[in-house]
């Protein structure tokens, strides 16, 4: 049997035939050029005969019901549970990867849980989730699977969330993000040299993705930056990023600064001190951004949402728990009436901080 018909293998989109006989993948800026039988750097897209294929359609490395705040998304259906899943592989090679067992996996045995799009949507409904998140690894590299799953979810009233590094070519990114209801983009640094040395990528396509999602789609956007001591946490770099952020994305897009812990091929750096997160948050607020958060540390002030009109806490949080709610049914501050940007319902969900791993194959749907 041809490999093209192996389980999980489907024809892929976004590629070009080159004059020398190779096929160029146009999903991400790496533009892998492949001969028959070769895989791209992401490992999950490959050339089979005269076409590109995705080899992980309907295959997952695991599922978990999480609080939506864990993605992190603080202005999108707060307090609700999200069915999170990922596949394998990645199109970046970050030395500090915090999910490296999945992202660097070359072992298809990690893709043990089979789930076609319809089954994921049905599972989300059965588990009481409001959304499905493509996370753990980057949906850019499995976009055909993510797009079809998002459509199946929409048909059942389930929203879709992409957690991504945003390292995509414009056409492929446009196809993926058009199907999403919310997107969290990981802005790893504001330094092209960092992207080249530490991630094996480049900054400019990520900034283009950020602007595209904000300007051209209906998806709710939030941004995350993992601060690594001595690498991307300097005042000058954060100030440059904050100026770009305020200018291109405006004041209402939330920005999360999260703490690094030593992992993968970066074991020589210490954990990020809470004071570094607080300093970065202060710089971003001073540049006019309305909603700047800290993550991976206990910091009720940095977790909570304040009204930018009157300063009142409109969503109090302690890590992933919602501790107070001060928005009215239209998402405006109950005290001063200024609207808080985001996707809100009259009341928050009550999922709390629970994390519930699930096996879809074990569910009766
Ligand atoms: S998506 Fe994968 S195969 Fe395509 S260019 Fe990027 S790394 Fe290469």
GROMACS .gro file of C-alpha atoms and ligand atoms in nm:
model
  373
    1UNK     CA    1   0.000   0.000   0.000
    2UNK     CA    2   0.130   0.346  -0.085
    3UNK     CA    3   0.231   0.558   0.210
    4UNK     CA    4  -0.016   0.815   0.082
    5UNK     CA    5  -0.293   0.592   0.210
    6UNK     CA    6  -0.133   0.520   0.546
    7UNK     CA    7  -0.356   0.605   0.844
    8UNK     CA    8  -0.359   0.978   0.910
    9UNK     CA    9  -0.214   1.072   0.571
   10UNK     CA   10  -0.410   1.315   0.352
   11UNK     CA   11  -0.323   1.544   0.059
   12UNK     CA   12  -0.185   1.877   0.182
   13UNK     CA   13  -0.245   2.228   0.053
   14UNK     CA   14  -0.006   2.520  -0.003
   15UNK     CA   15   0.286   2.388  -0.208
   16UNK     CA   16   0.459   2.460  -0.538
   17UNK     CA   17   0.636   2.239  -0.791
   18UNK     CA   18   0.984   2.374  -0.866
   19UNK     CA   19   1.175   2.363  -1.194
   20UNK     CA   20   1.438   2.122  -1.056
   21UNK     CA   21   1.173   1.862  -0.971
   22UNK     CA   22   1.154   1.935  -0.600
   23UNK     CA   23   0.832   2.040  -0.428
   24UNK     CA   24   0.839   2.350  -0.208
   25UNK     CA   25   0.609   2.361   0.094
   26UNK     CA   26   0.450   2.706   0.133
   27UNK     CA   27   0.289   2.657   0.473
   28UNK     CA   28   0.565   2.828   0.670
   29UNK     CA   29   0.863   3.052   0.593
   30UNK     CA   30   1.103   2.758   0.605
   31UNK     CA   31   0.984   2.663   0.256
   32UNK     CA   32   1.121   2.310   0.278
   33UNK     CA   33   1.215   2.181  -0.069
   34UNK     CA   34   1.155   1.810  -0.086
   35UNK     CA   35   1.226   1.513  -0.308
   36UNK     CA   36   1.003   1.208  -0.308
   37UNK     CA   37   0.989   1.040   0.033
   38UNK     CA   38   1.138   1.331   0.229
   39UNK     CA   39   0.974   1.496   0.527
   40UNK     CA   40   0.985   1.865   0.610
   41UNK     CA   41   1.155   2.002   0.920
   42UNK     CA   42   0.822   1.986   1.105
   43UNK     CA   43   0.830   1.608   1.042
   44UNK     CA   44   0.453   1.585   0.986
   45UNK     CA   45   0.436   1.725   0.632
   46UNK     CA   46   0.603   1.517   0.365
   47UNK     CA   47   0.632   1.453  -0.005
   48UNK     CA   48   0.468   1.138  -0.137
   49UNK     CA   49   0.513   1.090  -0.510
   50UNK     CA   50   0.407   1.403  -0.686
   51UNK     CA   51   0.237   1.583  -0.400
   52UNK     CA   52   0.265   1.703  -0.040
   53UNK     CA   53   0.077   1.524   0.236
   54UNK     CA   54  -0.004   1.579   0.601
   55UNK     CA   55   0.069   1.260   0.796
   56UNK     CA   56  -0.110   1.336   1.124
   57UNK     CA   57  -0.470   1.398   1.019
   58UNK     CA   58  -0.703   1.263   1.289
   59UNK     CA   59  -0.415   1.161   1.518
   60UNK     CA   60  -0.352   1.321   1.854
   61UNK     CA   61  -0.087   1.304   2.123
   62UNK     CA   62  -0.355   1.350   2.390
   63UNK     CA   63  -0.654   1.546   2.511
   64UNK     CA   64  -0.719   1.743   2.825
   65UNK     CA   65  -0.999   1.966   2.951
   66UNK     CA   66  -0.835   2.286   3.080
   67UNK     CA   67  -0.949   2.629   3.197
   68UNK     CA   68  -0.946   2.868   2.899
   69UNK     CA   69  -0.723   3.096   3.110
   70UNK     CA   70  -0.446   2.837   3.074
   71UNK     CA   71  -0.405   2.892   2.697
   72UNK     CA   72  -0.369   3.181   2.808
   73UNK     CA   73  -0.687   3.368   2.708
   74UNK     CA   74  -0.823   3.606   2.973
   75UNK     CA   75  -1.081   3.793   2.762
   76UNK     CA   76  -1.246   3.501   2.583
   77UNK     CA   77  -1.533   3.324   2.763
   78UNK     CA   78  -1.363   3.350   3.107
   79UNK     CA   79  -1.404   3.058   3.341
   80UNK     CA   80  -1.507   2.809   3.071
   81UNK     CA   81  -1.354   2.467   2.999
   82UNK     CA   82  -1.167   2.409   2.673
   83UNK     CA   83  -1.086   2.072   2.515
   84UNK     CA   84  -0.715   2.097   2.437
   85UNK     CA   85  -0.520   1.875   2.204
   86UNK     CA   86  -0.216   1.858   1.983
   87UNK     CA   87  -0.049   1.626   1.735
   88UNK     CA   88   0.330   1.600   1.699
   89UNK     CA   89   0.611   1.800   1.543
   90UNK     CA   90   0.685   2.173   1.513
   91UNK     CA   91   0.819   2.414   1.253
   92UNK     CA   92   1.042   2.599   1.499
   93UNK     CA   93   1.325   2.450   1.705
   94UNK     CA   94   1.322   2.656   2.024
   95UNK     CA   95   1.597   2.554   2.262
   96UNK     CA   96   1.374   2.639   2.559
   97UNK     CA   97   1.066   2.449   2.436
   98UNK     CA   98   0.834   2.369   2.728
   99UNK     CA   99   0.645   2.102   2.524
  100UNK     CA  100   0.942   1.938   2.359
  101UNK     CA  101   0.827   1.579   2.415
  102UNK     CA  102   0.541   1.654   2.173
  103UNK     CA  103   0.688   1.918   1.947
  104UNK     CA  104   1.015   1.735   1.879
  105UNK     CA  105   0.850   1.395   1.862
  106UNK     CA  106   0.960   1.177   1.576
  107UNK     CA  107   0.761   0.887   1.714
  108UNK     CA  108   0.416   0.837   1.566
  109UNK     CA  109   0.336   0.612   1.864
  110UNK     CA  110   0.281   0.934   2.060
  111UNK     CA  111  -0.018   0.987   1.830
  112UNK     CA  112  -0.210   0.711   1.997
  113UNK     CA  113  -0.552   0.871   2.028
  114UNK     CA  114  -0.733   0.863   1.694
  115UNK     CA  115  -0.993   1.133   1.650
  116UNK     CA  116  -1.152   1.252   1.328
  117UNK     CA  117  -1.285   1.611   1.341
  118UNK     CA  118  -1.646   1.508   1.401
  119UNK     CA  119  -1.547   1.302   1.703
  120UNK     CA  120  -1.353   1.591   1.859
  121UNK     CA  121  -1.653   1.822   1.816
  122UNK     CA  122  -1.885   1.560   1.966
  123UNK     CA  123  -1.644   1.505   2.257
  124UNK     CA  124  -1.631   1.879   2.329
  125UNK     CA  125  -2.011   1.887   2.350
  126UNK     CA  126  -2.025   1.573   2.566
  127UNK     CA  127  -1.759   1.709   2.806
  128UNK     CA  128  -1.937   2.044   2.846
  129UNK     CA  129  -1.655   2.240   2.679
  130UNK     CA  130  -1.727   2.572   2.511
  131UNK     CA  131  -1.427   2.555   2.281
  132UNK     CA  132  -1.158   2.332   2.136
  133UNK     CA  133  -0.795   2.448   2.145
  134UNK     CA  134  -0.527   2.346   1.896
  135UNK     CA  135  -0.233   2.366   2.130
  136UNK     CA  136   0.063   2.162   2.272
  137UNK     CA  137   0.214   2.193   1.924
  138UNK     CA  138   0.150   2.443   1.645
  139UNK     CA  139  -0.168   2.406   1.435
  140UNK     CA  140   0.009   2.581   1.144
  141UNK     CA  141   0.176   2.251   1.059
  142UNK     CA  142  -0.148   2.048   1.077
  143UNK     CA  143  -0.372   2.315   0.929
  144UNK     CA  144  -0.587   2.080   0.715
  145UNK     CA  145  -0.681   1.888   1.031
  146UNK     CA  146  -0.731   2.205   1.238
  147UNK     CA  147  -0.947   2.371   0.971
  148UNK     CA  148  -1.173   2.070   0.929
  149UNK     CA  149  -1.203   2.027   1.306
  150UNK     CA  150  -1.290   2.395   1.350
  151UNK     CA  151  -1.568   2.359   1.091
  152UNK     CA  152  -1.706   2.049   1.264
  153UNK     CA  153  -1.697   2.237   1.594
  154UNK     CA  154  -1.873   2.542   1.454
  155UNK     CA  155  -2.155   2.321   1.326
  156UNK     CA  156  -2.213   2.215   1.689
  157UNK     CA  157  -2.176   2.559   1.846
  158UNK     CA  158  -1.824   2.494   1.978
  159UNK     CA  159  -1.564   2.771   1.928
  160UNK     CA  160  -1.208   2.711   1.809
  161UNK     CA  161  -0.886   2.844   1.956
  162UNK     CA  162  -0.537   2.839   1.799
  163UNK     CA  163  -0.231   2.860   2.021
  164UNK     CA  164   0.049   2.931   1.776
  165UNK     CA  165   0.393   3.079   1.724
  166UNK     CA  166   0.246   3.255   1.420
  167UNK     CA  167   0.532   3.132   1.200
  168UNK     CA  168   0.325   3.091   0.885
  169UNK     CA  169   0.318   3.206   0.524
  170UNK     CA  170   0.043   3.461   0.455
  171UNK     CA  171  -0.190   3.237   0.251
  172UNK     CA  172  -0.166   2.936   0.481
  173UNK     CA  173  -0.206   3.157   0.788
  174UNK     CA  174  -0.508   3.329   0.635
  175UNK     CA  175  -0.675   2.992   0.574
  176UNK     CA  176  -0.612   2.874   0.931
  177UNK     CA  177  -0.695   3.192   1.123
  178UNK     CA  178  -1.014   3.260   0.925
  179UNK     CA  179  -1.163   2.952   1.096
  180UNK     CA  180  -1.062   3.052   1.449
  181UNK     CA  181  -1.269   3.231   1.712
  182UNK     CA  182  -0.966   3.313   1.927
  183UNK     CA  183  -0.591   3.306   1.873
  184UNK     CA  184  -0.302   3.332   2.116
  185UNK     CA  185   0.024   3.413   1.937
  186UNK     CA  186   0.352   3.340   2.109
  187UNK     CA  187   0.579   3.640   2.044
  188UNK     CA  188   0.904   3.483   2.158
  189UNK     CA  189   1.115   3.799   2.157
  190UNK     CA  190   1.138   4.130   1.975
  191UNK     CA  191   1.477   4.057   1.828
  192UNK     CA  192   1.540   3.896   1.486
  193UNK     CA  193   1.870   3.759   1.616
  194UNK     CA  194   1.692   3.575   1.902
  195UNK     CA  195   1.456   3.409   1.654
  196UNK     CA  196   1.751   3.303   1.436
  197UNK     CA  197   1.981   3.179   1.715
  198UNK     CA  198   1.740   3.038   1.970
  199UNK     CA  199   1.436   2.931   1.763
  200UNK     CA  200   1.576   2.867   1.416
  201UNK     CA  201   1.321   3.107   1.267
  202UNK     CA  202   1.260   3.476   1.197
  203UNK     CA  203   1.064   3.756   1.361
  204UNK     CA  204   0.908   3.938   1.062
  205UNK     CA  205   0.655   3.664   0.965
  206UNK     CA  206   0.535   3.649   1.327
  207UNK     CA  207   0.470   4.024   1.331
  208UNK     CA  208   0.283   3.989   1.000
  209UNK     CA  209   0.067   3.714   1.152
  210UNK     CA  210  -0.011   3.932   1.453
  211UNK     CA  211  -0.121   4.221   1.236
  212UNK     CA  212  -0.318   3.993   1.005
  213UNK     CA  213  -0.515   3.825   1.285
  214UNK     CA  214  -0.586   4.160   1.449
  215UNK     CA  215  -0.674   4.353   1.132
  216UNK     CA  216  -0.823   4.101   0.890
  217UNK     CA  217  -1.004   3.834   1.094
  218UNK     CA  218  -1.289   3.821   1.344
  219UNK     CA  219  -1.081   3.611   1.585
  220UNK     CA  220  -1.014   3.745   1.933
  221UNK     CA  221  -0.635   3.795   1.973
  222UNK     CA  222  -0.409   3.771   2.277
  223UNK     CA  223  -0.028   3.756   2.282
  224UNK     CA  224   0.217   3.570   2.507
  225UNK     CA  225   0.587   3.633   2.566
  226UNK     CA  226   0.790   3.388   2.774
  227UNK     CA  227   1.063   3.595   2.944
  228UNK     CA  228   1.397   3.414   2.973
  229UNK     CA  229   1.654   3.569   3.209
  230UNK     CA  230   1.932   3.741   3.016
  231UNK     CA  231   1.794   3.652   2.672
  232UNK     CA  232   1.480   3.855   2.598
  233UNK     CA  233   1.398   4.037   2.922
  234UNK     CA  234   1.591   4.365   2.881
  235UNK     CA  235   1.410   4.699   2.929
  236UNK     CA  236   1.510   4.828   2.587
  237UNK     CA  237   1.375   4.522   2.402
  238UNK     CA  238   1.049   4.522   2.597
  239UNK     CA  239   1.008   4.896   2.534
  240UNK     CA  240   1.058   4.848   2.157
  241UNK     CA  241   0.807   4.563   2.159
  242UNK     CA  242   0.555   4.768   2.358
  243UNK     CA  243   0.585   5.062   2.115
  244UNK     CA  244   0.524   4.830   1.819
  245UNK     CA  245   0.239   4.660   2.003
  246UNK     CA  246   0.061   4.987   2.088
  247UNK     CA  247   0.113   5.120   1.735
  248UNK     CA  248   0.014   4.809   1.534
  249UNK     CA  249  -0.224   4.619   1.760
  250UNK     CA  250  -0.363   4.902   1.973
  251UNK     CA  251  -0.425   4.917   2.347
  252UNK     CA  252  -0.696   4.649   2.379
  253UNK     CA  253  -0.506   4.334   2.275
  254UNK     CA  254  -0.404   4.156   2.598
  255UNK     CA  255  -0.036   4.069   2.644
  256UNK     CA  256   0.082   3.795   2.883
  257UNK     CA  257   0.437   3.785   3.021
  258UNK     CA  258   0.505   3.434   3.146
  259UNK     CA  259   0.785   3.279   3.352
  260UNK     CA  260   1.044   3.044   3.202
  261UNK     CA  261   1.157   2.725   3.373
  262UNK     CA  262   1.470   2.534   3.260
  263UNK     CA  263   1.373   2.270   3.002
  264UNK     CA  264   1.477   2.083   2.685
  265UNK     CA  265   1.811   2.220   2.561
  266UNK     CA  266   1.811   2.524   2.789
  267UNK     CA  267   1.897   2.402   3.137
  268UNK     CA  268   2.161   2.667   3.209
  269UNK     CA  269   1.921   2.956   3.279
  270UNK     CA  270   1.741   3.020   3.607
  271UNK     CA  271   1.365   3.050   3.644
  272UNK     CA  272   1.227   3.395   3.567
  273UNK     CA  273   1.201   3.599   3.889
  274UNK     CA  274   0.850   3.739   3.955
  275UNK     CA  275   1.005   4.088   3.967
  276UNK     CA  276   1.105   4.054   3.599
  277UNK     CA  277   0.744   3.982   3.501
  278UNK     CA  278   0.621   4.276   3.707
  279UNK     CA  279   0.880   4.505   3.544
  280UNK     CA  280   0.782   4.398   3.191
  281UNK     CA  281   0.414   4.443   3.280
  282UNK     CA  282   0.482   4.794   3.409
  283UNK     CA  283   0.669   4.890   3.089
  284UNK     CA  284   0.380   4.768   2.871
  285UNK     CA  285   0.119   4.948   3.083
  286UNK     CA  286   0.329   5.266   3.067
  287UNK     CA  287   0.312   5.243   2.687
  288UNK     CA  288  -0.066   5.267   2.703
  289UNK     CA  289  -0.166   4.901   2.682
  290UNK     CA  290  -0.483   4.831   2.879
  291UNK     CA  291  -0.449   4.464   2.967
  292UNK     CA  292  -0.111   4.319   3.058
  293UNK     CA  293  -0.082   3.998   3.259
  294UNK     CA  294   0.178   3.785   3.430
  295UNK     CA  295   0.174   3.406   3.408
  296UNK     CA  296   0.328   3.088   3.553
  297UNK     CA  297   0.361   3.262   3.893
  298UNK     CA  298   0.114   3.343   4.169
  299UNK     CA  299   0.028   3.711   4.124
  300UNK     CA  300  -0.339   3.806   4.179
  301UNK     CA  301  -0.273   4.164   4.061
  302UNK     CA  302  -0.103   4.044   3.742
  303UNK     CA  303  -0.378   3.783   3.687
  304UNK     CA  304  -0.673   4.020   3.727
  305UNK     CA  305  -0.846   4.239   3.468
  306UNK     CA  306  -0.890   4.606   3.553
  307UNK     CA  307  -1.130   4.845   3.381
  308UNK     CA  308  -0.920   5.090   3.182
  309UNK     CA  309  -1.184   5.355   3.246
  310UNK     CA  310  -1.201   5.365   3.625
  311UNK     CA  311  -0.935   5.115   3.737
  312UNK     CA  312  -1.180   4.883   3.916
  313UNK     CA  313  -1.109   4.509   3.906
  314UNK     CA  314  -1.370   4.371   3.665
  315UNK     CA  315  -1.240   4.013   3.663
  316UNK     CA  316  -1.053   3.908   3.975
  317UNK     CA  317  -0.836   3.597   3.934
  318UNK     CA  318  -0.606   3.388   4.144
  319UNK     CA  319  -0.417   3.187   3.885
  320UNK     CA  320  -0.696   3.014   3.688
  321UNK     CA  321  -0.972   3.072   3.945
  322UNK     CA  322  -1.212   3.361   3.896
  323UNK     CA  323  -1.253   3.530   4.234
  324UNK     CA  324  -1.476   3.826   4.141
  325UNK     CA  325  -1.684   3.947   3.844
  326UNK     CA  326  -1.760   4.314   3.777
  327UNK     CA  327  -1.886   4.315   3.417
  328UNK     CA  328  -2.250   4.358   3.329
  329UNK     CA  329  -2.436   4.149   3.070
  330UNK     CA  330  -2.288   4.357   2.782
  331UNK     CA  331  -1.928   4.320   2.897
  332UNK     CA  332  -1.909   4.674   3.034
  333UNK     CA  333  -1.770   4.779   3.372
  334UNK     CA  334  -2.052   4.763   3.627
  335UNK     CA  335  -1.904   5.067   3.803
  336UNK     CA  336  -1.832   5.314   3.520
  337UNK     CA  337  -1.989   5.164   3.206
  338UNK     CA  338  -1.670   5.150   2.995
  339UNK     CA  339  -1.665   4.844   2.770
  340UNK     CA  340  -1.397   4.583   2.829
  341UNK     CA  341  -1.261   4.442   2.502
  342UNK     CA  342  -1.315   4.070   2.460
  343UNK     CA  343  -1.577   3.797   2.419
  344UNK     CA  344  -1.789   3.784   2.734
  345UNK     CA  345  -2.118   3.639   2.846
  346UNK     CA  346  -2.340   3.771   3.126
  347UNK     CA  347  -2.176   3.538   3.377
  348UNK     CA  348  -1.834   3.368   3.380
  349UNK     CA  349  -1.800   2.991   3.365
  350UNK     CA  350  -1.728   2.794   3.679
  351UNK     CA  351  -1.468   2.542   3.558
  352UNK     CA  352  -1.203   2.677   3.795
  353UNK     CA  353  -0.845   2.551   3.774
  354UNK     CA  354  -0.920   2.183   3.710
  355UNK     CA  355  -0.714   1.989   3.456
  356UNK     CA  356  -0.883   1.673   3.333
  357UNK     CA  357  -0.698   1.442   3.090
  358UNK     CA  358  -0.933   1.243   2.865
  359UNK     CA  359  -0.899   0.960   2.614
  360UNK     CA  360  -1.139   1.012   2.328
  361UNK     CA  361  -1.127   0.646   2.239
  362UNK     CA  362  -1.273   0.574   2.584
  363UNK     CA  363  -1.570   0.812   2.547
  364UNK     CA  364  -1.913   0.694   2.440
  365UNK     CA  365  -2.028   0.952   2.186
  366LIG     S1  366   0.525   2.345   0.739
  366LIG    FE1  367   0.680   2.186   0.768
  366LIG     S2  368   0.727   2.108   0.561
  366LIG    FE2  369   0.619   2.303   0.538
  366LIG     S3  370   0.782   2.458   0.517
  366LIG    FE3  371   0.722   2.451   0.734
  366LIG     S4  372   0.862   2.303   0.831
  366LIG    FE4  373   0.877   2.272   0.608
   0.00000   0.00000   0.00000
